[in-house]
Coordinates of C-alpha atoms and ligand atoms in Angstrom, one line a residue:
X1 CA 32.3 18.3 13.1
X2 CA 29.1 16.7 14.4
X3 CA 27.3 14.7 11.7
X4 CA 23.6 15.4 11.8
X5 CA 20.9 13.1 10.4
X6 CA 17.2 14.2 10.1
X7 CA 14.2 12.3 9.0
X8 CA 11.2 14.5 8.1
X9 CA 7.6 13.5 8.4
X10 CA 4.3 15.4 7.9
X11 CA 3.6 18.3 5.7
X12 CA 5.7 20.6 3.5
X13 CA 6.2 23.0 6.4
X14 CA 8.2 20.4 8.1
X15 CA 10.3 19.8 5.0
X16 CA 10.9 23.6 4.9
X17 CA 11.7 23.7 8.7
X18 CA 14.2 20.8 8.4
X19 CA 16.1 23.1 5.9
X20 CA 16.1 25.9 8.4
X21 CA 17.4 23.5 11.1
X22 CA 20.3 22.4 8.8
X23 CA 21.1 26.0 8.2
X24 CA 21.2 26.8 11.9
X25 CA 23.3 23.8 12.7
X26 CA 25.7 24.2 9.9
X27 CA 26.4 27.7 11.2
X28 CA 27.4 25.9 14.4
X29 CA 29.9 23.6 12.9
X30 CA 27.6 20.6 12.2
X31 CA 27.4 18.8 8.9
X32 CA 24.5 17.0 7.3
X33 CA 24.7 13.3 6.7
X34 CA 22.1 11.1 4.9
X35 CA 23.6 8.0 6.5
X36 CA 22.1 7.2 9.9
X37 CA 24.9 4.8 10.6
X38 CA 27.4 7.6 10.7
X39 CA 25.3 10.2 12.6
X40 CA 26.3 11.7 15.9
X41 CA 23.0 13.4 16.2
X42 CA 19.8 11.6 15.0
X43 CA 16.6 13.6 14.7
X44 CA 13.0 13.2 13.5
X45 CA 11.0 16.2 12.5
X46 CA 7.6 14.9 13.4
X47 CA 3.9 15.2 12.7
X48 CA 0.9 14.9 15.0
X49 CA -2.0 15.4 12.6
X50 CA -3.3 11.9 12.9
X51 CA -2.6 9.1 15.4
X52 CA -1.0 6.8 12.8
X53 CA 1.6 9.6 12.0
X54 CA 2.6 9.5 15.7
X55 CA 2.7 5.7 15.9
X56 CA 5.1 5.6 13.0
X57 CA 7.4 8.0 14.8
X58 CA 7.2 5.9 17.9
X59 CA 8.5 3.0 15.8
X60 CA 11.4 5.1 14.5
X61 CA 12.4 6.2 18.1
X62 CA 12.8 2.5 18.9
X63 CA 15.0 2.1 15.8
X64 CA 17.0 5.2 16.7
X65 CA 17.7 3.6 20.1
X66 CA 19.3 0.6 18.5
X67 CA 21.6 3.0 16.7
X68 CA 22.3 4.9 19.9
X69 CA 23.3 1.8 21.8
X70 CA 25.6 0.6 19.0
X71 CA 27.5 3.9 19.0
X72 CA 27.9 5.5 22.5
X73 CA 27.8 9.3 22.4
X74 CA 25.1 9.4 19.7
X75 CA 22.1 11.5 20.8
X76 CA 18.5 11.4 19.6
X77 CA 16.2 14.4 19.3
X78 CA 12.5 14.9 18.4
X79 CA 11.5 18.1 16.6
X80 CA 8.3 19.4 15.2
X81 CA 4.6 18.9 16.1
X82 CA 4.9 15.8 18.1
X83 CA 7.7 17.4 20.2
X84 CA 5.4 20.3 20.8
X85 CA 2.5 18.1 21.8
X86 CA 4.2 15.6 24.0
X87 CA 7.0 17.9 25.4
X88 CA 9.2 16.4 28.1
X89 CA 7.2 13.3 28.4
X90 CA 9.2 12.2 25.3
X91 CA 12.4 12.0 27.3
X92 CA 10.9 10.0 30.2
X93 CA 12.1 6.6 29.2
X94 CA 15.6 7.8 28.2
X95 CA 15.2 7.0 24.5
X96 CA 15.0 10.7 23.5
X97 CA 17.7 13.0 24.6
X98 CA 16.4 16.4 23.4
X99 CA 13.0 17.8 22.3
X100 CA 12.6 21.0 20.3
X101 CA 9.2 22.5 19.3
X102 CA 8.7 24.3 15.9
X103 CA 9.7 27.7 17.3
X104 CA 12.8 26.6 19.2
X105 CA 15.1 25.7 16.4
X106 CA 17.6 28.6 17.1
X107 CA 18.3 26.9 20.4
X108 CA 19.1 23.5 18.9
X109 CA 22.9 23.9 19.2
X110 CA 22.5 24.4 23.0
X111 CA 20.0 21.6 23.3
X112 CA 22.3 19.2 21.5
X113 CA 25.3 20.2 23.5
X114 CA 23.4 19.6 26.7
X115 CA 22.1 16.2 25.5
X116 CA 25.7 15.2 24.6
X117 CA 26.7 16.0 28.1
X118 CA 24.1 13.6 29.3
X119 CA 21.5 16.1 30.4
X120 CA 18.2 15.8 28.6
X121 CA 17.1 19.1 27.1
X122 CA 13.6 20.4 26.2
X123 CA 12.4 23.6 24.6
X124 CA 8.9 23.8 23.4
X125 CA 8.2 27.4 23.9
X126 CA 5.9 28.8 21.2
X127 CA 6.5 32.3 19.9
X128 CA 4.3 35.0 18.6
X129 CA 7.0 36.5 16.3
X130 CA 9.5 33.8 15.2
X131 CA 9.5 33.3 11.4
X132 CA 13.2 32.4 11.0
X133 CA 13.0 35.2 8.4
X134 CA 16.7 35.9 7.8
X135 CA 17.8 32.3 7.9
X136 CA 18.7 31.0 4.4
X137 CA 17.6 27.4 4.4
X138 CA 20.0 24.6 3.3
X139 CA 18.0 23.1 0.5
X140 CA 17.4 19.4 0.9
X141 CA 15.5 18.8 -2.4
X142 CA 17.2 16.4 -4.7
X143 CA 16.5 18.1 -8.1
X144 CA 17.8 21.7 -7.6
X145 CA 14.7 22.9 -9.5
X146 CA 11.9 23.3 -7.0
X147 CA 12.2 25.0 -3.5
X148 CA 9.9 25.6 -0.6
X149 CA 9.6 29.1 0.9
X150 CA 7.9 29.3 4.2
X151 CA 5.9 32.6 4.3
X152 CA 4.1 32.3 7.6
X153 CA 3.9 30.1 10.6
X154 CA 1.1 28.9 12.9
X155 CA -2.6 29.0 12.4
X156 CA -5.4 31.1 13.9
X157 CA -8.2 28.9 12.7
X158 CA -9.5 26.5 15.3
X159 CA -10.9 23.7 13.1
X160 CA -12.3 21.5 15.8
X161 CA -10.5 18.3 14.6
X162 CA -7.1 19.8 14.1
X163 CA -4.0 19.7 16.3
X164 CA -2.0 22.2 14.3
X165 CA -2.9 25.4 16.1
X166 CA -1.7 23.7 19.3
X167 CA 1.5 22.4 17.9
X168 CA 2.4 25.4 15.8
X169 CA 0.9 28.3 17.8
X170 CA -0.5 31.6 16.6
X171 CA -0.4 32.7 13.0
X172 CA 2.3 35.1 12.0
X173 CA 3.4 36.3 8.6
X174 CA 7.0 36.7 7.5
X175 CA 8.5 39.9 6.3
X176 CA 7.5 40.3 2.6
X177 CA 10.9 41.7 1.6
X178 CA 12.7 38.7 3.0
X179 CA 10.4 36.3 1.1
X180 CA 11.1 38.1 -2.2
X181 CA 14.9 38.1 -1.4
X182 CA 14.7 34.4 -0.8
X183 CA 12.9 33.8 -4.1
X184 CA 15.6 35.9 -5.9
X185 CA 18.3 33.9 -4.2
X186 CA 16.7 30.6 -5.3
X187 CA 16.4 31.8 -8.9
X188 CA 20.0 32.9 -8.9
X189 CA 21.1 29.5 -7.7
X190 CA 19.2 27.8 -10.6
X191 CA 15.9 27.0 -9.0
X192 CA 13.0 27.5 -11.4
X193 CA 10.0 27.0 -9.1
X194 CA 9.2 28.1 -5.6
X195 CA 6.2 27.0 -3.5
X196 CA 5.1 29.5 -0.9
X197 CA 4.0 27.7 2.2
X198 CA 1.6 28.4 5.1
X199 CA -1.3 26.6 6.8
X200 CA -3.6 29.2 5.4
X201 CA -1.8 31.3 2.8
X202 CA -4.7 33.5 1.9
X203 CA -4.6 35.1 5.3
X204 CA -1.0 36.2 4.8
X205 CA -0.6 39.8 5.8
X206 CA 2.5 41.8 6.2
X207 CA 2.6 45.4 7.5
X208 CA 5.5 47.5 6.3
X209 CA 7.1 50.0 8.8
X210 CA 5.3 52.8 6.8
X211 CA 1.9 51.2 7.5
X212 CA 1.4 49.9 4.0
X213 CA 0.1 46.3 3.8
X214 CA 1.1 43.4 1.6
X215 CA -1.7 40.9 1.1
X216 CA -1.1 37.3 -0.1
X217 CA -2.2 38.3 -3.7
X218 CA 0.3 41.2 -3.6
X219 CA 3.0 38.9 -2.3
X220 CA 2.4 36.4 -5.1
X221 CA 2.6 39.2 -7.6
X222 CA 6.0 40.4 -6.2
X223 CA 7.4 36.9 -6.2
X224 CA 6.1 36.3 -9.8
X225 CA 8.0 39.5 -10.9
X226 CA 11.3 38.0 -9.8
X227 CA 11.5 36.4 -13.2
X228 CA 9.0 35.1 -15.8
X229 CA 11.2 31.9 -15.7
X230 CA 10.5 31.4 -12.0
X231 CA 7.3 29.4 -11.4
X232 CA 5.3 30.3 -8.3
X233 CA 3.1 27.8 -6.5
X234 CA 1.5 28.0 -3.1
X235 CA -0.2 25.9 -0.5
X236 CA -2.6 25.7 1.5
X237 CA -5.5 27.8 0.5
X238 CA -8.5 28.0 2.7
X239 CA -11.9 28.2 1.0
X240 CA -13.2 30.9 3.4
X241 CA -10.3 33.3 2.5
X242 CA -9.6 32.6 -1.2
X243 CA -9.8 36.0 -2.8
X244 CA -10.8 37.1 -6.3
X245 CA -7.7 39.3 -6.1
X246 CA -5.5 36.2 -5.9
X247 CA -7.4 34.6 -8.9
X248 CA -6.7 37.8 -10.8
X249 CA -3.0 37.6 -10.1
X250 CA -3.0 34.0 -11.2
X251 CA -4.6 34.8 -14.5
X252 CA -2.4 37.8 -15.1
X253 CA 1.0 36.0 -14.5
X254 CA 1.6 32.9 -16.6
X255 CA 4.4 31.9 -14.3
X256 CA 2.0 31.7 -11.3
X257 CA 0.9 28.1 -11.7
X258 CA -2.7 27.3 -12.3
X259 CA -3.2 25.0 -9.4
X260 CA -5.1 25.4 -6.1
X261 CA -5.1 23.0 -3.2
X262 CA -8.4 23.8 -1.6
X263 CA -9.2 21.4 1.3
X264 CA -13.0 20.9 1.6
X265 CA -13.0 18.4 4.5
X266 CA -16.7 17.6 4.1
X267 CA -19.6 18.2 1.7
X268 CA -22.2 18.5 4.5
X269 CA -23.0 21.9 6.0
X270 CA -23.9 20.3 9.3
X271 CA -20.5 18.7 9.5
X272 CA -18.6 21.7 8.2
X273 CA -20.1 23.7 11.0
X274 CA -19.2 21.2 13.6
X275 CA -15.7 21.1 12.2
X276 CA -15.6 24.9 12.6
X277 CA -14.8 25.4 9.0
X278 CA -16.1 28.9 8.3
X279 CA -17.7 28.2 4.9
X280 CA -20.6 26.2 3.6
X281 CA -20.9 23.7 0.8
X282 CA -22.5 26.5 -1.4
X283 CA -19.6 28.9 -0.6
X284 CA -17.1 26.2 -1.6
X285 CA -18.9 25.5 -4.9
X286 CA -19.0 29.2 -5.6
X287 CA -15.3 29.5 -5.1
X288 CA -14.7 26.5 -7.4
X289 CA -16.9 28.3 -10.0
X290 CA -14.9 31.5 -9.6
X291 CA -11.6 29.6 -10.0
X292 CA -12.8 27.9 -13.2
X293 CA -14.1 31.2 -14.6
X294 CA -11.0 33.3 -13.8
X295 CA -8.3 30.7 -14.2
X296 CA -9.4 28.3 -17.0
X297 CA -7.7 25.0 -16.8
X298 CA -6.8 25.5 -13.2
X299 CA -5.8 22.3 -11.4
X300 CA -7.9 21.6 -8.3
X301 CA -7.0 19.3 -5.4
X302 CA -8.4 18.8 -2.0
X303 CA -8.3 17.1 1.4
X304 CA -11.3 15.3 3.0
X305 CA -12.0 13.6 6.3
X306 CA -14.4 10.7 6.4
X307 CA -16.3 9.8 9.6
X308 CA -16.0 12.9 11.7
X309 CA -18.0 12.9 14.9
X310 CA -21.7 12.3 14.4
X311 CA -21.4 12.0 10.6
X312 CA -24.5 10.2 9.2
X313 CA -24.9 8.4 5.9
X314 CA -26.7 11.5 4.7
X315 CA -23.7 13.7 5.5
X316 CA -21.4 11.2 3.9
X317 CA -23.6 11.2 0.7
X318 CA -23.2 14.9 0.6
X319 CA -19.4 14.5 0.5
X320 CA -19.7 12.0 -2.3
X321 CA -22.0 14.3 -4.2
X322 CA -19.6 17.2 -3.8
X323 CA -16.7 15.1 -5.1
X324 CA -18.9 14.0 -8.0
X325 CA -19.9 17.6 -8.8
X326 CA -16.4 19.2 -8.5
X327 CA -14.2 16.5 -10.1
X328 CA -10.9 17.1 -8.3
X329 CA -7.7 16.1 -10.0
X330 CA -6.5 14.3 -6.9
X331 CA -7.4 14.3 -3.2
X332 CA -5.7 13.5 0.1
X333 CA -8.3 11.4 1.8
X334 CA -8.3 10.4 5.5
X335 CA -10.6 9.0 8.1
X336 CA -11.1 11.0 11.2
X337 CA -8.5 10.5 14.0
X338 CA -9.3 12.1 17.3
X339 CA -6.5 14.3 18.6
X340 CA -6.2 14.9 22.3
X341 CA -6.8 18.5 23.4
X342 CA -8.7 19.6 20.3
X343 CA -12.1 21.1 20.5
X344 CA -13.7 18.0 18.9
X345 CA -11.9 15.7 21.4
X346 CA -13.3 17.8 24.3
X347 CA -16.8 18.3 23.0
X348 CA -17.9 15.5 20.7
X349 CA -17.8 11.8 21.1
X350 CA -15.7 10.0 18.4
X351 CA -18.8 8.0 17.6
X352 CA -18.5 6.7 14.1
X353 CA -17.4 3.1 14.3
X354 CA -14.0 2.3 12.8
X355 CA -15.4 0.0 10.2
X356 CA -17.9 2.7 9.1
X357 CA -15.1 5.2 8.8
X358 CA -13.1 2.8 6.7
X359 CA -16.0 1.9 4.5
X360 CA -16.9 5.6 3.9
X361 CA -13.3 6.4 3.2
X362 CA -13.1 3.6 0.7
X363 CA -16.2 4.9 -1.1
X364 CA -14.6 8.4 -1.4
X365 CA -11.4 6.9 -2.6
X366 CA -13.0 4.8 -5.3
X367 CA -15.2 7.7 -6.5
X368 CA -12.1 9.9 -6.6
X369 CA -10.1 7.3 -8.6
X370 CA -12.7 7.4 -11.2
X371 CA -12.7 11.3 -11.2
X372 CA -8.9 11.4 -11.3
X373 CA -8.9 9.3 -14.4
X374 CA -11.6 11.5 -15.9
X375 CA -9.7 14.6 -15.2
X376 CA -6.4 13.2 -16.5
X377 CA -8.1 11.9 -19.6
X378 CA -9.6 15.3 -20.3
X379 CA -6.0 16.6 -20.9
X380 CA -5.3 14.1 -23.7
X381 CA -4.5 16.1 -26.9
X382 CA -3.6 19.2 -25.0
X383 CA -0.2 20.9 -25.1
X384 CA 1.6 21.9 -21.9
X385 CA 4.7 23.8 -20.9
X386 CA 6.5 21.5 -18.4
X387 CA 9.3 22.3 -16.1
X388 CA 11.7 19.4 -16.2
X389 CA 12.4 17.9 -12.7
X390 CA 14.7 15.1 -13.8
X391 CA 14.6 11.5 -15.0
X392 CA 11.2 9.7 -14.5
X393 CA 10.9 6.7 -12.2
X394 CA 11.3 4.5 -15.3
X395 CA 14.7 6.2 -15.8
X396 CA 16.6 5.7 -19.1
X397 CA 15.6 8.2 -21.7
X398 CA 12.5 9.4 -20.0
X399 CA 12.0 12.7 -18.2
X400 CA 9.4 13.9 -15.8
X401 CA 8.0 17.3 -14.7
X402 CA 4.8 19.1 -13.9
X403 CA 2.5 21.0 -16.0
X404 CA 1.2 24.3 -14.6
X405 CA -1.9 22.5 -13.3
X406 CA 0.4 20.4 -11.1
X407 CA -0.2 17.1 -13.0
X408 CA 3.0 15.0 -13.4
X409 CA 4.0 14.5 -17.0
X410 CA 6.5 11.9 -18.4
X411 CA 7.9 11.8 -21.9
X412 CA 10.8 10.3 -23.9
X413 CA 13.7 12.8 -24.1
X414 CA 17.4 12.6 -24.2
X415 CA 18.1 16.3 -25.0
X416 CA 16.8 18.2 -22.0
X417 CA 17.8 18.4 -18.3
X418 CA 16.3 19.4 -15.0
X419 CA 15.4 23.1 -14.9
X420 CA 14.6 23.4 -18.6
X421 CA 11.1 24.3 -19.9
X422 CA 9.8 22.0 -22.6
X423 CA 6.6 21.8 -24.7
X424 CA 4.8 18.5 -24.6
X425 CA 1.6 17.1 -26.0
X426 CA -0.5 14.6 -23.9
X427 CA -1.0 11.3 -25.7
X428 CA -2.3 9.1 -23.0
X429 CA -2.6 8.9 -19.2
X430 CA -3.1 7.0 -16.0
X431 CA -5.1 8.4 -13.1
X432 CA -1.9 10.1 -11.7
X433 CA 0.4 10.7 -14.7
X434 CA 0.1 12.3 -18.2
X435 CA 2.0 10.3 -20.8
X436 CA 3.3 12.9 -23.3
X437 CA 5.5 13.4 -26.3
X438 CA 7.8 16.3 -27.1
X439 CA 6.6 18.9 -29.6
Ligands
LIG1 N1 -3.9 23.9 6.9 C1 -4.4 23.0 6.1 C2 -4.4 21.6 6.6 C3 -3.3 21.0 7.4 S1 -3.5 19.4 8.0 C4 -5.9 23.3 5.8 O1 -6.5 24.1 6.6 O2 -6.5 22.8 4.9 C5 -3.7 18.5 6.5 C6 -5.0 17.7 6.4 O3 -5.0 16.7 7.3 C7 -6.2 18.5 6.6 O4 -6.7 19.2 5.5 C8 -7.2 17.4 7.0 O5 -7.9 16.9 5.9 C9 -6.3 16.3 7.6 N2 -6.6 16.3 9.1 C10 -6.3 17.2 10.0 N3 -6.6 16.8 11.2 C11 -7.1 15.5 11.1 C12 -7.7 14.6 12.0 N4 -7.8 14.8 13.3 N5 -8.1 13.4 11.5 C13 -8.0 13.1 10.1 N6 -7.5 14.0 9.3 C14 -7.1 15.2 9.7
LIG2 FE1 -5.8 22.9 11.0 FE2 -7.8 24.3 10.2 FE3 -5.5 25.5 10.7 FE4 -5.7 24.0 8.6 S1 -6.8 25.9 8.9 S2 -4.1 24.0 10.1 S3 -7.1 22.4 9.3 S4 -6.8 24.5 12.2
LIG3 FE1 1.7 17.5 10.7 FE2 2.5 19.6 12.0 FE3 2.3 19.6 9.4 S1 0.9 18.2 12.7 S2 0.7 18.2 9.0 S3 3.7 18.4 10.6 S4 1.9 21.3 10.8

């Protein structure tokens, strides 16, 4: 049996894809190892979204080569978005033996076999139909409570800064029935939470053979009906497509968690237009208003990019003021990193100096730190139902788990275990954790 080791980088889609890869390979007589020193096949499932993501992986490839030299016969493969972007150029210096893009994982057994015979192998063909729908992933999460389910692949938006449409290809939705079956299977195996994944989940659309259509809101409803004990989360929502119908499903089903990750990217209409995001600041704020009205207490998180092409101090001030106005619970904050081949790279000079990008990013981060603390503080005194994920980082006698709004809770507890639902009351907080007690 070949021992296979995979390191996963990038977004949750990659985590989910790695699980598909393990499933495909285990059907071909391979077994997973978490020990790189014993691996016959070493892989990285990679991300290209920012340059530093790729640089990190370049460093890992060097490390993998040290392993390879110490154990002849070991092969190294690159999967995922960087594989798709850089294709066979990755094999040029002999450090990488095989390359598989996100839609080529069914061919991995062949690619690995070829590489082991000393013949570099590359498959980066993108597909219009591949969704790996019938493949039951080999779950790699450590708690056995929370699972990812990929509901669509690719992306049809062409946000001008973003490499994803090039690395993941055209958007396609997965068969709704197969998603619901996977959710049932997770529940039967003890999972108590599923996260439905896509780059733009609100544009999910499945057409049944009889012509009837399943929207994202309808899909969430069907998954929520698997069991009231199965929590449903989803990511990522795009402001332009976030529907009232979805908000209605969220408010009707208590097991659909009250949390929306709604990347804003910028608070300036001029920049949003240049980014080719298809909404305005006003539209975004209106969606936030609708969320707060229809799903009271809903957690709200976002992504933002500082220093996009031509961004002025005035544009930046608009981002700060939007952050001030909305009060996100947390945010993933980045400075703009030009990606080769994207619309922005072709059309707009990357003209905000690095030190300005860094300073603006720091301003956003420090504002958001304050807002996070405000948001977490506002939960003090509230009661939440929490799904236990396991021992907290502190360990001994303390458990952790998330409230419906996605905030991490910790509390002293020696009675419960992962997968239980418990009632807690918030007594204190940091800017990233609610400190609670059992009620
Ligand atoms: N599909 C998701 C985002 C996927 S990429 C969406 O549409 O929101 C995750 C985040 O990385 C993006 O939301 C964006 O904030 C950031 N990002 C993408 N490309 C980037 C770039 N070129 N430079 C910096 N950040 C980028
Ligand atoms: Fe990238 Fe935009 Fe697609 Fe998100 S919606 S993956 S940011 S192109
Ligand atoms: Fe990265 Fe690809 Fe995800 S570029 S963010 S791993 S879709």
